[in-house]
mmCIF file of C-alpha atoms and ligand atoms in Angstrom:
data_model
loop_
_atom_site.group_PDB
_atom_site.id
_atom_site.type_symbol
_atom_site.label_atom_id
_atom_site.label_comp_id
_atom_site.label_asym_id
_atom_site.label_seq_id
_atom_site.Cartn_x
_atom_site.Cartn_y
_atom_site.Cartn_z
ATOM 1 C CA MET W 184 101.400 156.368 74.360
ATOM 2 C CA SER W 185 100.717 157.979 77.709
ATOM 3 C CA GLN W 186 103.276 159.508 80.033
ATOM 4 C CA PRO W 187 105.200 156.719 81.776
ATOM 5 C CA LEU W 188 103.863 156.665 85.313
ATOM 6 C CA HIS W 189 106.905 154.997 86.806
ATOM 7 C CA ALA W 190 108.860 158.221 86.308
ATOM 8 C CA ALA W 191 106.726 159.639 89.095
ATOM 9 C CA HIS W 192 107.887 156.880 91.412
ATOM 10 C CA GLY W 193 111.519 157.492 90.710
ATOM 11 C CA ALA W 194 111.925 154.259 88.789
ATOM 12 C CA GLY W 195 113.489 154.133 85.345
ATOM 13 C CA ARG W 196 112.047 152.071 82.522
ATOM 14 C CA ASP W 197 114.699 149.391 83.091
ATOM 15 C CA GLY W 198 113.717 149.005 86.729
ATOM 16 C CA ALA W 199 116.569 151.024 88.221
ATOM 17 C CA THR W 200 115.448 152.924 91.259
ATOM 18 C CA ARG W 201 116.321 156.534 92.020
ATOM 19 C CA ASP W 202 118.748 155.820 94.796
ATOM 20 C CA GLY W 203 119.602 152.344 93.668
ATOM 21 C CA PRO W 204 123.174 151.169 93.855
ATOM 22 C CA ALA W 205 123.770 147.675 92.580
ATOM 23 C CA ILE W 206 122.461 144.794 94.704
ATOM 24 C CA ARG W 207 124.910 141.975 95.377
ATOM 25 C CA ILE W 208 123.294 138.537 95.227
ATOM 26 C CA GLU W 209 124.702 136.808 98.315
ATOM 27 C CA ALA W 210 122.896 133.495 97.985
ATOM 28 C CA VAL W 211 120.287 131.780 95.873
ATOM 29 C CA GLU W 212 117.949 129.094 97.151
ATOM 30 C CA LEU W 213 116.241 126.737 94.764
ATOM 31 C CA ILE W 214 113.360 124.692 96.156
ATOM 32 C CA GLU W 215 111.414 122.064 94.269
ATOM 33 C CA VAL W 216 107.923 121.700 95.702
ATOM 34 C CA ARG W 217 104.985 119.491 94.904
ATOM 35 C CA ALA W 218 101.365 120.541 94.886
ATOM 36 C CA ARG W 219 98.095 118.796 94.139
ATOM 37 C CA LEU W 220 95.352 120.583 92.247
ATOM 38 C CA ARG W 221 91.810 120.407 93.641
ATOM 39 C CA PHE W 222 90.715 119.098 90.231
ATOM 40 C CA VAL W 223 92.124 117.168 87.303
ATOM 41 C CA PHE W 224 93.083 119.742 84.691
ATOM 42 C CA GLU W 225 92.807 118.251 81.220
ATOM 43 C CA THR W 226 94.086 120.012 78.119
ATOM 44 C CA SER W 227 94.946 118.921 74.587
ATOM 45 C CA PHE W 228 98.403 117.972 75.916
ATOM 46 C CA GLY W 229 97.234 115.748 78.777
ATOM 47 C CA ALA W 230 95.592 115.584 82.193
ATOM 48 C CA GLN W 231 97.290 116.838 85.331
ATOM 49 C CA GLN W 232 96.651 116.917 89.028
ATOM 50 C CA GLU W 233 100.034 116.491 90.706
ATOM 51 C CA LEU W 234 102.415 119.317 89.863
ATOM 52 C CA THR W 235 106.013 120.088 90.682
ATOM 53 C CA ARG W 236 107.317 123.641 90.712
ATOM 54 C CA LEU W 237 110.525 125.473 91.535
ATOM 55 C CA LEU W 238 110.626 128.387 93.932
ATOM 56 C CA VAL W 239 113.584 130.766 93.770
ATOM 57 C CA VAL W 240 114.729 132.862 96.738
ATOM 58 C CA LEU W 241 117.412 135.507 96.141
ATOM 59 C CA HIS W 242 119.164 136.752 99.286
ATOM 60 C CA ALA W 243 120.720 140.230 99.356
ATOM 61 C CA ASP W 244 121.053 143.055 101.897
ATOM 62 C CA GLY W 245 118.914 141.185 104.433
ATOM 63 C CA LEU W 246 116.082 141.008 101.891
ATOM 64 C CA GLU W 247 114.566 138.055 100.034
ATOM 65 C CA GLY W 248 113.347 138.173 96.446
ATOM 66 C CA LEU W 249 110.826 135.494 95.446
ATOM 67 C CA GLY W 250 110.265 133.901 92.070
ATOM 68 C CA GLU W 251 108.469 130.834 90.722
ATOM 69 C CA VAL W 252 109.452 128.753 87.714
ATOM 70 C CA VAL W 253 106.243 127.858 85.879
ATOM 71 C CA ALA W 254 107.618 124.814 84.056
ATOM 72 C CA MET W 255 105.690 121.690 84.947
ATOM 73 C CA GLY W 256 106.665 118.068 85.512
ATOM 74 C CA SER W 257 106.256 117.037 81.877
ATOM 75 C CA PRO W 258 107.038 118.836 78.608
ATOM 76 C CA GLY W 259 103.459 118.989 77.260
ATOM 77 C CA TYR W 260 102.982 122.742 77.078
ATOM 78 C CA SER W 261 106.583 123.646 76.305
ATOM 79 C CA HIS W 262 109.916 121.842 76.093
ATOM 80 C CA GLU W 263 110.857 122.988 79.602
ATOM 81 C CA THR W 264 110.199 120.875 82.680
ATOM 82 C CA THR W 265 110.855 121.289 86.386
ATOM 83 C CA ALA W 266 113.890 119.017 85.943
ATOM 84 C CA THR W 267 115.387 120.931 82.991
ATOM 85 C CA ALA W 268 114.848 124.201 84.837
ATOM 86 C CA TRP W 269 116.592 122.823 87.938
ATOM 87 C CA GLU W 270 119.558 121.703 85.834
ATOM 88 C CA VAL W 271 119.847 124.977 83.916
ATOM 89 C CA LEU W 272 119.511 127.110 87.030
ATOM 90 C CA GLU W 273 121.748 125.115 89.368
ATOM 91 C CA ARG W 274 124.542 124.320 86.936
ATOM 92 C CA HIS W 275 124.510 127.290 84.589
ATOM 93 C CA ALA W 276 122.414 130.352 85.383
ATOM 94 C CA ILE W 277 122.834 130.712 89.157
ATOM 95 C CA PRO W 278 126.658 130.402 89.038
ATOM 96 C CA SER W 279 126.537 133.329 86.560
ATOM 97 C CA ILE W 280 124.830 135.640 89.052
ATOM 98 C CA VAL W 281 125.700 134.567 92.588
ATOM 99 C CA GLY W 282 128.233 136.879 94.265
ATOM 100 C CA ARG W 283 127.734 139.498 91.553
ATOM 101 C CA ALA W 284 126.027 142.875 91.843
ATOM 102 C CA PHE W 285 123.282 144.170 89.538
ATOM 103 C CA ALA W 286 121.548 147.541 89.531
ATOM 104 C CA THR W 287 118.769 146.600 87.092
ATOM 105 C CA PRO W 288 116.956 143.537 85.761
ATOM 106 C CA SER W 289 118.627 144.184 82.382
ATOM 107 C CA GLN W 290 122.023 143.768 84.016
ATOM 108 C CA LEU W 291 120.974 140.516 85.639
ATOM 109 C CA LEU W 292 119.583 139.294 82.317
ATOM 110 C CA ALA W 293 122.805 140.239 80.543
ATOM 111 C CA ALA W 294 124.697 137.899 82.888
ATOM 112 C CA THR W 295 122.410 134.996 81.924
ATOM 113 C CA ASP W 296 121.966 135.969 78.274
ATOM 114 C CA TRP W 297 124.392 133.278 77.161
ATOM 115 C CA VAL W 298 121.901 130.630 78.261
ATOM 116 C CA ARG W 299 119.956 129.900 75.080
ATOM 117 C CA GLY W 300 116.253 129.482 75.641
ATOM 118 C CA HIS W 301 115.064 128.010 78.961
ATOM 119 C CA ASP W 302 113.015 131.166 79.414
ATOM 120 C CA MET W 303 110.885 129.725 82.218
ATOM 121 C CA ALA W 304 113.979 128.905 84.258
ATOM 122 C CA ILE W 305 115.488 132.360 83.736
ATOM 123 C CA ALA W 306 112.142 134.045 84.489
ATOM 124 C CA GLY W 307 112.268 132.516 87.973
ATOM 125 C CA LEU W 308 115.495 134.419 88.660
ATOM 126 C CA GLU W 309 114.513 137.625 86.874
ATOM 127 C CA THR W 310 111.164 137.965 88.630
ATOM 128 C CA ALA W 311 112.787 137.281 92.016
ATOM 129 C CA PHE W 312 115.228 140.106 91.284
ATOM 130 C CA TRP W 313 112.350 142.527 90.581
ATOM 131 C CA ASP W 314 110.890 141.597 93.977
ATOM 132 C CA LEU W 315 114.251 142.405 95.598
ATOM 133 C CA LEU W 316 114.513 145.756 93.802
ATOM 134 C CA ALA W 317 111.003 146.776 94.745
ATOM 135 C CA LYS W 318 111.510 145.721 98.364
ATOM 136 C CA ARG W 319 114.683 147.757 98.605
ATOM 137 C CA ALA W 320 112.853 150.756 97.141
ATOM 138 C CA ALA W 321 110.043 150.094 99.664
ATOM 139 C CA MET W 322 107.457 150.214 96.907
ATOM 140 C CA PRO W 323 104.996 147.637 95.607
ATOM 141 C CA LEU W 324 106.289 145.845 92.530
ATOM 142 C CA TRP W 325 103.397 147.074 90.365
ATOM 143 C CA GLN W 326 104.549 150.658 90.868
ATOM 144 C CA LEU W 327 108.111 149.804 89.890
ATOM 145 C CA LEU W 328 106.750 148.102 86.763
ATOM 146 C CA GLY W 329 104.749 151.239 85.911
ATOM 147 C CA GLY W 330 101.267 149.845 86.494
ATOM 148 C CA VAL W 331 98.133 151.965 86.385
ATOM 149 C CA ARG W 332 95.499 149.925 88.260
ATOM 150 C CA THR W 333 95.287 147.729 91.349
ATOM 151 C CA GLU W 334 92.020 145.920 90.638
ATOM 152 C CA ILE W 335 92.405 143.129 88.115
ATOM 153 C CA PRO W 336 89.341 141.570 86.445
ATOM 154 C CA VAL W 337 89.937 137.856 85.900
ATOM 155 C CA GLY W 338 88.430 134.927 84.047
ATOM 156 C CA ALA W 339 88.820 131.184 84.507
ATOM 157 C CA SER W 340 90.363 128.513 82.320
ATOM 158 C CA ILE W 341 88.188 125.378 82.346
ATOM 159 C CA GLY W 342 89.751 122.037 81.462
ATOM 160 C CA ILE W 343 88.261 119.379 79.197
ATOM 161 C CA GLN W 344 85.306 117.810 81.049
ATOM 162 C CA SER W 345 83.884 114.290 80.887
ATOM 163 C CA ASP W 346 80.844 115.316 78.829
ATOM 164 C CA VAL W 347 78.855 118.239 77.491
ATOM 165 C CA ALA W 348 76.550 118.494 80.517
ATOM 166 C CA ALA W 349 79.556 118.731 82.858
ATOM 167 C CA THR W 350 81.007 121.479 80.650
ATOM 168 C CA VAL W 351 77.818 123.534 80.809
ATOM 169 C CA ASP W 352 77.678 122.992 84.598
ATOM 170 C CA ALA W 353 81.279 124.138 85.017
ATOM 171 C CA ALA W 354 80.548 127.192 82.867
ATOM 172 C CA ARG W 355 77.521 128.144 85.004
ATOM 173 C CA GLN W 356 79.423 127.618 88.261
ATOM 174 C CA HIS W 357 82.325 129.839 87.233
ATOM 175 C CA LEU W 358 79.991 132.521 85.915
ATOM 176 C CA ASP W 359 78.081 132.434 89.221
ATOM 177 C CA GLN W 360 81.394 132.902 91.045
ATOM 178 C CA GLY W 361 81.833 136.170 89.170
ATOM 179 C CA TYR W 362 84.523 135.259 86.628
ATOM 180 C CA ARG W 363 84.526 137.805 83.821
ATOM 181 C CA ARG W 364 85.193 135.400 80.959
ATOM 182 C CA LEU W 365 85.311 131.660 80.579
ATOM 183 C CA LYS W 366 87.995 129.903 78.569
ATOM 184 C CA PHE W 367 87.497 126.280 77.525
ATOM 185 C CA LYS W 368 90.271 123.907 76.643
ATOM 186 C CA ILE W 369 89.613 122.173 73.325
ATOM 187 C CA LYS W 370 91.233 119.380 71.315
ATOM 188 C CA PRO W 371 90.325 117.608 68.073
ATOM 189 C CA GLY W 372 87.066 115.783 68.783
ATOM 190 C CA TRP W 373 86.228 118.051 71.743
ATOM 191 C CA ASP W 374 85.523 121.474 70.357
ATOM 192 C CA VAL W 375 82.411 122.604 68.487
ATOM 193 C CA THR W 376 79.874 120.395 70.298
ATOM 194 C CA PRO W 377 80.670 121.458 73.891
ATOM 195 C CA LEU W 378 81.149 125.104 72.913
ATOM 196 C CA ARG W 379 77.872 125.254 71.033
ATOM 197 C CA ALA W 380 76.108 123.869 74.116
ATOM 198 C CA VAL W 381 77.758 126.452 76.392
ATOM 199 C CA ARG W 382 76.880 129.260 73.981
ATOM 200 C CA GLU W 383 73.233 128.131 73.881
ATOM 201 C CA ALA W 384 73.077 127.984 77.685
ATOM 202 C CA LEU W 385 74.868 131.300 78.181
ATOM 203 C CA PRO W 386 74.081 133.559 75.220
ATOM 204 C CA ASP W 387 75.666 136.697 76.719
ATOM 205 C CA ALA W 388 78.767 135.272 78.423
ATOM 206 C CA SER W 389 82.259 136.199 77.362
ATOM 207 C CA LEU W 390 83.638 132.884 76.035
ATOM 208 C CA THR W 391 86.975 131.808 74.555
ATOM 209 C CA VAL W 392 88.740 128.544 73.634
ATOM 210 C CA ASP W 393 92.357 127.403 73.951
ATOM 211 C CA ALA W 394 93.698 124.559 71.766
ATOM 212 C CA ASN W 395 97.322 124.568 72.989
ATOM 213 C CA SER W 396 98.566 123.972 69.422
ATOM 214 C CA ALA W 397 96.532 120.792 68.935
ATOM 215 C CA TYR W 398 95.303 121.423 65.392
ATOM 216 C CA GLY W 399 96.875 121.272 61.950
ATOM 217 C CA SER W 400 96.240 123.767 59.183
ATOM 218 C CA ALA W 401 93.737 121.364 57.611
ATOM 219 C CA SER W 402 91.305 121.813 60.503
ATOM 220 C CA SER W 403 89.683 124.917 59.096
ATOM 221 C CA ARG W 404 86.168 123.428 59.264
ATOM 222 C CA VAL W 405 86.371 123.251 63.043
ATOM 223 C CA PHE W 406 87.431 126.883 63.208
ATOM 224 C CA GLU W 407 84.740 127.991 60.767
ATOM 225 C CA ALA W 408 82.163 126.384 63.080
ATOM 226 C CA LEU W 409 83.719 127.993 66.172
ATOM 227 C CA ASP W 410 83.675 131.299 64.290
ATOM 228 C CA GLU W 411 79.850 131.226 64.497
ATOM 229 C CA LEU W 412 79.837 131.086 68.309
ATOM 230 C CA ASP W 413 80.766 134.694 69.039
ATOM 231 C CA LEU W 414 83.940 133.843 70.946
ATOM 232 C CA ASP W 415 86.185 136.685 72.159
ATOM 233 C CA TYR W 416 89.171 134.872 70.645
ATOM 234 C CA ILE W 417 90.578 131.454 69.747
ATOM 235 C CA GLU W 418 93.847 130.840 71.620
ATOM 236 C CA GLN W 419 96.829 129.099 70.006
ATOM 237 C CA PRO W 420 95.043 126.843 67.513
ATOM 238 C CA LEU W 421 98.147 125.785 65.547
ATOM 239 C CA ALA W 422 101.771 124.894 66.190
ATOM 240 C CA GLU W 423 103.967 127.169 68.269
ATOM 241 C CA SER W 424 106.451 127.821 65.457
ATOM 242 C CA ASP W 425 103.871 128.252 62.736
ATOM 243 C CA LEU W 426 103.043 131.938 62.444
ATOM 244 C CA HIS W 427 102.569 131.486 58.696
ATOM 245 C CA ASP W 428 99.559 129.188 58.989
ATOM 246 C CA HIS W 429 98.101 131.343 61.769
ATOM 247 C CA VAL W 430 98.120 134.234 59.258
ATOM 248 C CA ALA W 431 96.205 132.128 56.740
ATOM 249 C CA LEU W 432 93.697 130.980 59.381
ATOM 250 C CA GLN W 433 93.152 134.481 60.771
ATOM 251 C CA ARG W 434 92.286 135.721 57.258
ATOM 252 C CA ARG W 435 89.389 133.261 57.086
ATOM 253 C CA LEU W 436 87.899 134.068 60.506
ATOM 254 C CA ARG W 437 86.065 136.985 62.091
ATOM 255 C CA THR W 438 87.068 135.768 65.550
ATOM 256 C CA PRO W 439 90.485 137.115 66.580
ATOM 257 C CA LEU W 440 93.228 134.559 67.120
ATOM 258 C CA CYS W 441 95.170 134.921 70.369
ATOM 259 C CA LEU W 442 98.764 133.691 70.548
ATOM 260 C CA ASP W 443 100.222 132.105 73.685
ATOM 261 C CA GLU W 444 102.960 129.497 72.992
ATOM 262 C CA SER W 445 104.083 131.299 69.784
ATOM 263 C CA ILE W 446 105.161 134.433 71.657
ATOM 264 C CA HIS W 447 108.580 134.068 73.279
ATOM 265 C CA GLY W 448 109.525 137.714 73.251
ATOM 266 C CA PRO W 449 108.858 141.196 71.869
ATOM 267 C CA ASP W 450 110.131 140.339 68.373
ATOM 268 C CA ASP W 451 107.655 137.484 68.088
ATOM 269 C CA ALA W 452 104.900 139.852 69.180
ATOM 270 C CA ARG W 453 105.911 142.436 66.561
ATOM 271 C CA LYS W 454 106.020 139.873 63.759
ATOM 272 C CA ALA W 455 102.759 138.236 64.804
ATOM 273 C CA LEU W 456 100.858 141.512 65.026
ATOM 274 C CA ALA W 457 102.425 143.004 61.880
ATOM 275 C CA THR W 458 101.405 139.969 59.827
ATOM 276 C CA GLU W 459 98.113 139.413 61.676
ATOM 277 C CA ALA W 460 99.021 135.901 62.700
ATOM 278 C CA GLY W 461 96.820 136.917 65.611
ATOM 279 C CA ARG W 462 95.150 140.032 66.973
ATOM 280 C CA VAL W 463 95.428 139.353 70.709
ATOM 281 C CA ILE W 464 98.364 138.239 72.872
ATOM 282 C CA ASN W 465 98.404 136.147 76.026
ATOM 283 C CA VAL W 466 101.447 137.406 77.979
ATOM 284 C CA LYS W 467 102.864 135.053 80.597
ATOM 285 C CA VAL W 468 105.688 136.485 82.638
ATOM 286 C CA GLY W 469 106.812 132.945 83.476
ATOM 287 C CA ARG W 470 106.972 131.925 79.797
ATOM 288 C CA VAL W 471 108.928 134.858 78.375
ATOM 289 C CA ARG W 472 112.056 135.259 80.563
ATOM 290 C CA GLY W 473 110.519 137.614 83.095
ATOM 291 C CA HIS W 474 108.876 140.986 83.670
ATOM 292 C CA LEU W 475 111.137 142.964 81.369
ATOM 293 C CA ALA W 476 110.275 140.817 78.334
ATOM 294 C CA ALA W 477 106.619 140.646 79.377
ATOM 295 C CA ARG W 478 106.462 144.435 79.606
ATOM 296 C CA ARG W 479 108.171 144.822 76.213
ATOM 297 C CA ILE W 480 105.616 142.479 74.642
ATOM 298 C CA HIS W 481 102.907 144.584 76.269
ATOM 299 C CA ASP W 482 104.508 147.752 74.841
ATOM 300 C CA VAL W 483 104.625 146.272 71.320
ATOM 301 C CA ALA W 484 100.959 145.305 71.565
ATOM 302 C CA LEU W 485 100.029 148.769 72.824
ATOM 303 C CA ALA W 486 101.831 150.326 69.846
ATOM 304 C CA PHE W 487 99.784 148.085 67.513
ATOM 305 C CA GLY W 488 96.563 148.803 69.401
ATOM 306 C CA ALA W 489 96.251 145.075 70.142
ATOM 307 C CA PRO W 490 94.765 143.939 73.463
ATOM 308 C CA VAL W 491 96.835 141.763 75.783
ATOM 309 C CA TRP W 492 95.892 139.733 78.826
ATOM 310 C CA CYS W 493 97.879 137.969 81.498
ATOM 311 C CA GLY W 494 97.903 134.214 81.109
ATOM 312 C CA GLY W 495 98.417 131.648 83.835
ATOM 313 C CA MET W 496 100.254 128.374 84.352
ATOM 314 C CA LEU W 497 98.399 127.074 87.437
ATOM 315 C CA GLU W 498 100.781 129.147 89.572
ATOM 316 C CA LEU W 499 101.304 128.840 93.282
ATOM 317 C CA GLY W 500 101.105 132.055 95.292
ATOM 318 C CA VAL W 501 104.487 133.456 94.276
ATOM 319 C CA GLY W 502 103.861 133.166 90.528
ATOM 320 C CA ARG W 503 100.235 134.237 90.983
ATOM 321 C CA ALA W 504 101.350 137.428 92.749
ATOM 322 C CA HIS W 505 103.837 138.186 89.931
ATOM 323 C CA ASN W 506 100.991 137.769 87.417
ATOM 324 C CA LEU W 507 98.836 140.244 89.333
ATOM 325 C CA HIS W 508 101.586 142.883 89.466
ATOM 326 C CA LEU W 509 102.184 142.506 85.712
ATOM 327 C CA SER W 510 98.449 142.798 85.011
ATOM 328 C CA THR W 511 98.456 146.388 86.314
ATOM 329 C CA LEU W 512 100.061 147.711 83.093
ATOM 330 C CA GLU W 513 97.715 149.786 80.955
ATOM 331 C CA GLY W 514 97.523 147.442 77.951
ATOM 332 C CA PHE W 515 96.118 144.520 79.990
ATOM 333 C CA VAL W 516 92.563 145.339 78.979
ATOM 334 C CA LEU W 517 91.117 141.816 78.754
ATOM 335 C CA PRO W 518 90.447 139.591 81.802
ATOM 336 C CA GLY W 519 93.397 137.300 82.555
ATOM 337 C CA ASP W 520 93.656 133.709 83.788
ATOM 338 C CA THR W 521 94.786 134.645 87.320
ATOM 339 C CA ALA W 522 91.755 133.150 89.047
ATOM 340 C CA SER W 523 91.402 132.685 92.822
ATOM 341 C CA ALA W 524 94.219 130.671 94.381
ATOM 342 C CA SER W 525 91.643 128.737 96.415
ATOM 343 C CA ARG W 526 90.095 127.504 93.179
ATOM 344 C CA TYR W 527 93.290 125.489 92.614
ATOM 345 C CA TRP W 528 94.761 124.644 96.017
ATOM 346 C CA GLU W 529 93.751 123.393 99.459
ATOM 347 C CA GLU W 530 96.854 125.117 100.755
ATOM 348 C CA ASP W 531 99.172 127.597 99.039
ATOM 349 C CA VAL W 532 102.893 128.286 99.615
ATOM 350 C CA ILE W 533 102.230 131.863 100.809
ATOM 351 C CA THR W 534 100.577 133.069 104.003
ATOM 352 C CA THR W 535 97.682 134.862 102.270
ATOM 353 C CA TRP W 536 95.023 133.804 99.757
ATOM 354 C CA LEU W 537 95.115 135.604 96.421
ATOM 355 C CA ASP W 538 91.380 135.261 95.845
ATOM 356 C CA ALA W 539 89.102 137.271 93.594
ATOM 357 C CA THR W 540 85.920 138.922 94.815
ATOM 358 C CA ASP W 541 83.219 139.086 92.165
ATOM 359 C CA GLY W 542 85.817 138.304 89.485
ATOM 360 C CA VAL W 543 88.276 140.983 90.601
ATOM 361 C CA GLN W 544 91.697 140.303 92.124
ATOM 362 C CA HIS W 545 93.375 142.958 94.260
ATOM 363 C CA VAL W 546 97.091 143.438 93.774
ATOM 364 C CA PRO W 547 99.045 142.861 97.020
ATOM 365 C CA THR W 548 99.939 146.188 98.612
ATOM 366 C CA GLY W 549 103.100 145.524 100.640
ATOM 367 C CA PRO W 550 106.641 146.244 99.442
ATOM 368 C CA GLY W 551 107.816 144.165 96.487
ATOM 369 C CA LEU W 552 105.623 141.216 95.625
ATOM 370 C CA GLY W 553 103.720 141.794 98.864
ATOM 371 C CA VAL W 554 103.435 138.123 99.787
ATOM 372 C CA ASP W 555 105.404 135.944 102.231
ATOM 373 C CA LEU W 556 106.285 132.283 101.983
ATOM 374 C CA ASP W 557 104.395 129.968 104.308
ATOM 375 C CA LEU W 558 107.486 128.157 105.531
ATOM 376 C CA SER W 559 105.675 125.159 106.978
ATOM 377 C CA SER W 560 103.722 124.622 103.757
ATOM 378 C CA VAL W 561 106.958 124.922 101.752
ATOM 379 C CA ALA W 562 108.746 122.475 104.075
ATOM 380 C CA LYS W 563 105.970 119.882 103.761
ATOM 381 C CA ARG W 564 106.044 120.092 99.976
ATOM 382 C CA THR W 565 109.796 120.193 99.440
ATOM 383 C CA LEU W 566 111.212 117.473 97.180
ATOM 384 C CA ARG W 567 114.727 118.930 96.968
ATOM 385 C CA ARG W 568 116.467 122.104 97.953
ATOM 386 C CA SER W 569 119.783 123.631 97.014
ATOM 387 C CA GLU W 570 121.488 126.755 98.318
ATOM 388 C CA MET W 571 124.301 128.428 96.423
ATOM 389 C CA ARG W 572 126.472 131.065 98.083
ATOM 390 C CA ALA W 573 129.123 133.345 96.699
HETATM 391 O O1 OSB V 191 97.688 127.428 77.743
HETATM 392 O O2 OSB V 191 97.066 128.968 79.014
HETATM 393 C C1 OSB V 191 97.492 127.826 78.884
HETATM 394 C C2 OSB V 191 97.688 126.028 82.247
HETATM 395 C C3 OSB V 191 98.893 125.372 82.120
HETATM 396 C C4 OSB V 191 99.584 125.493 80.957
HETATM 397 C C5 OSB V 191 99.101 126.276 79.912
HETATM 398 C C6 OSB V 191 97.898 126.942 80.030
HETATM 399 C C7 OSB V 191 97.158 126.786 81.209
HETATM 400 C C8 OSB V 191 95.859 127.374 81.419
HETATM 401 C C9 OSB V 191 95.385 127.569 82.831
HETATM 402 O O3 OSB V 191 95.095 127.678 80.536
HETATM 403 C C10 OSB V 191 95.678 128.931 83.332
HETATM 404 C C11 OSB V 191 95.490 129.012 84.821
HETATM 405 O O4 OSB V 191 94.364 128.777 85.281
HETATM 406 O O5 OSB V 191 96.471 129.302 85.534
HETATM 407 MG MG1 MG V 192 97.101 129.021 76.439
#
């Protein structure tokens, strides 16, 4: 592995900064907001247009650290929802950190370690703390994380469409907009036919599929047919907890499997790559308890020589910015799902648009996350708000 770049910036691997005394968390704001997608996003677990999200604001030393909880209104992708995250944060996790001082993200995580699971909820706090640390060090978050690039090639994740012609149209449109790879949501009954049509229309495009765990191990004929379509990978075909059957499926296919839901932390990544349950990992900072876990998963993959890419959860600006900072690490060699914010929203919750140009996103350059909340947009969207002080 190469020399860790963050050493040059005075930041330790655990996120401690050179002159970094502990930061005392004076107050934590939790804000539930609603947002409406510009399109209906249909996956194997359902169709969505209205979303709810939690924003986290940590207050310390006159600074604000921003995080976003990526759980959605219903438990289709994972067991967590906006409501479970609110409950876990307000009643359990935030009381464990408010009024206390932490020098590193590991220290903050140690204080919330007793909370089993609920990784999306905890990630909202952990990522907000990284923003605080980077702001205090007056450096962009990507440098504190040890990133090596500021231009991030991105692809787009395309939901299940009404018919094959609409799928081919959507593929062409996104390719024309410059996206570097196109991912199609599939489900039983909507898989080989649309993908074959897209492949015929776009013989050279970088194409992938994502099943969100919709298939059983008996579906191998579908995957054998998809295996003929020269896909970059097949994302999460089988159940989240079923690494064993992913191993068996991967043995029968040339196409790499990519794991998303199955990877909750670095140990999952190690076991999956060691057994070849998959050969590619989708890392989502919002899914895995925060940047520290995301970076450890990245490090495991790098040690195995396996490519990783940064997934998405239809994030608002705060979560989208965190994804971009994470994507600067050296192992993120495949285009991620962090498409242009304006593809999703008429209005974001930050004052700038995180939009790609020719399929490339630019990492925000200011201190910390480098984005500011648009307070009037947040106010309009707020469903509930809670502020906890020491
Ligand atoms: O499985 O990657 C997924 C969106 C919500 C939940 C899960 C997933 C997705 C996406 C879209 O694929 C990613 C994005 O455009 O943000
Ligand atoms: Mg996925």
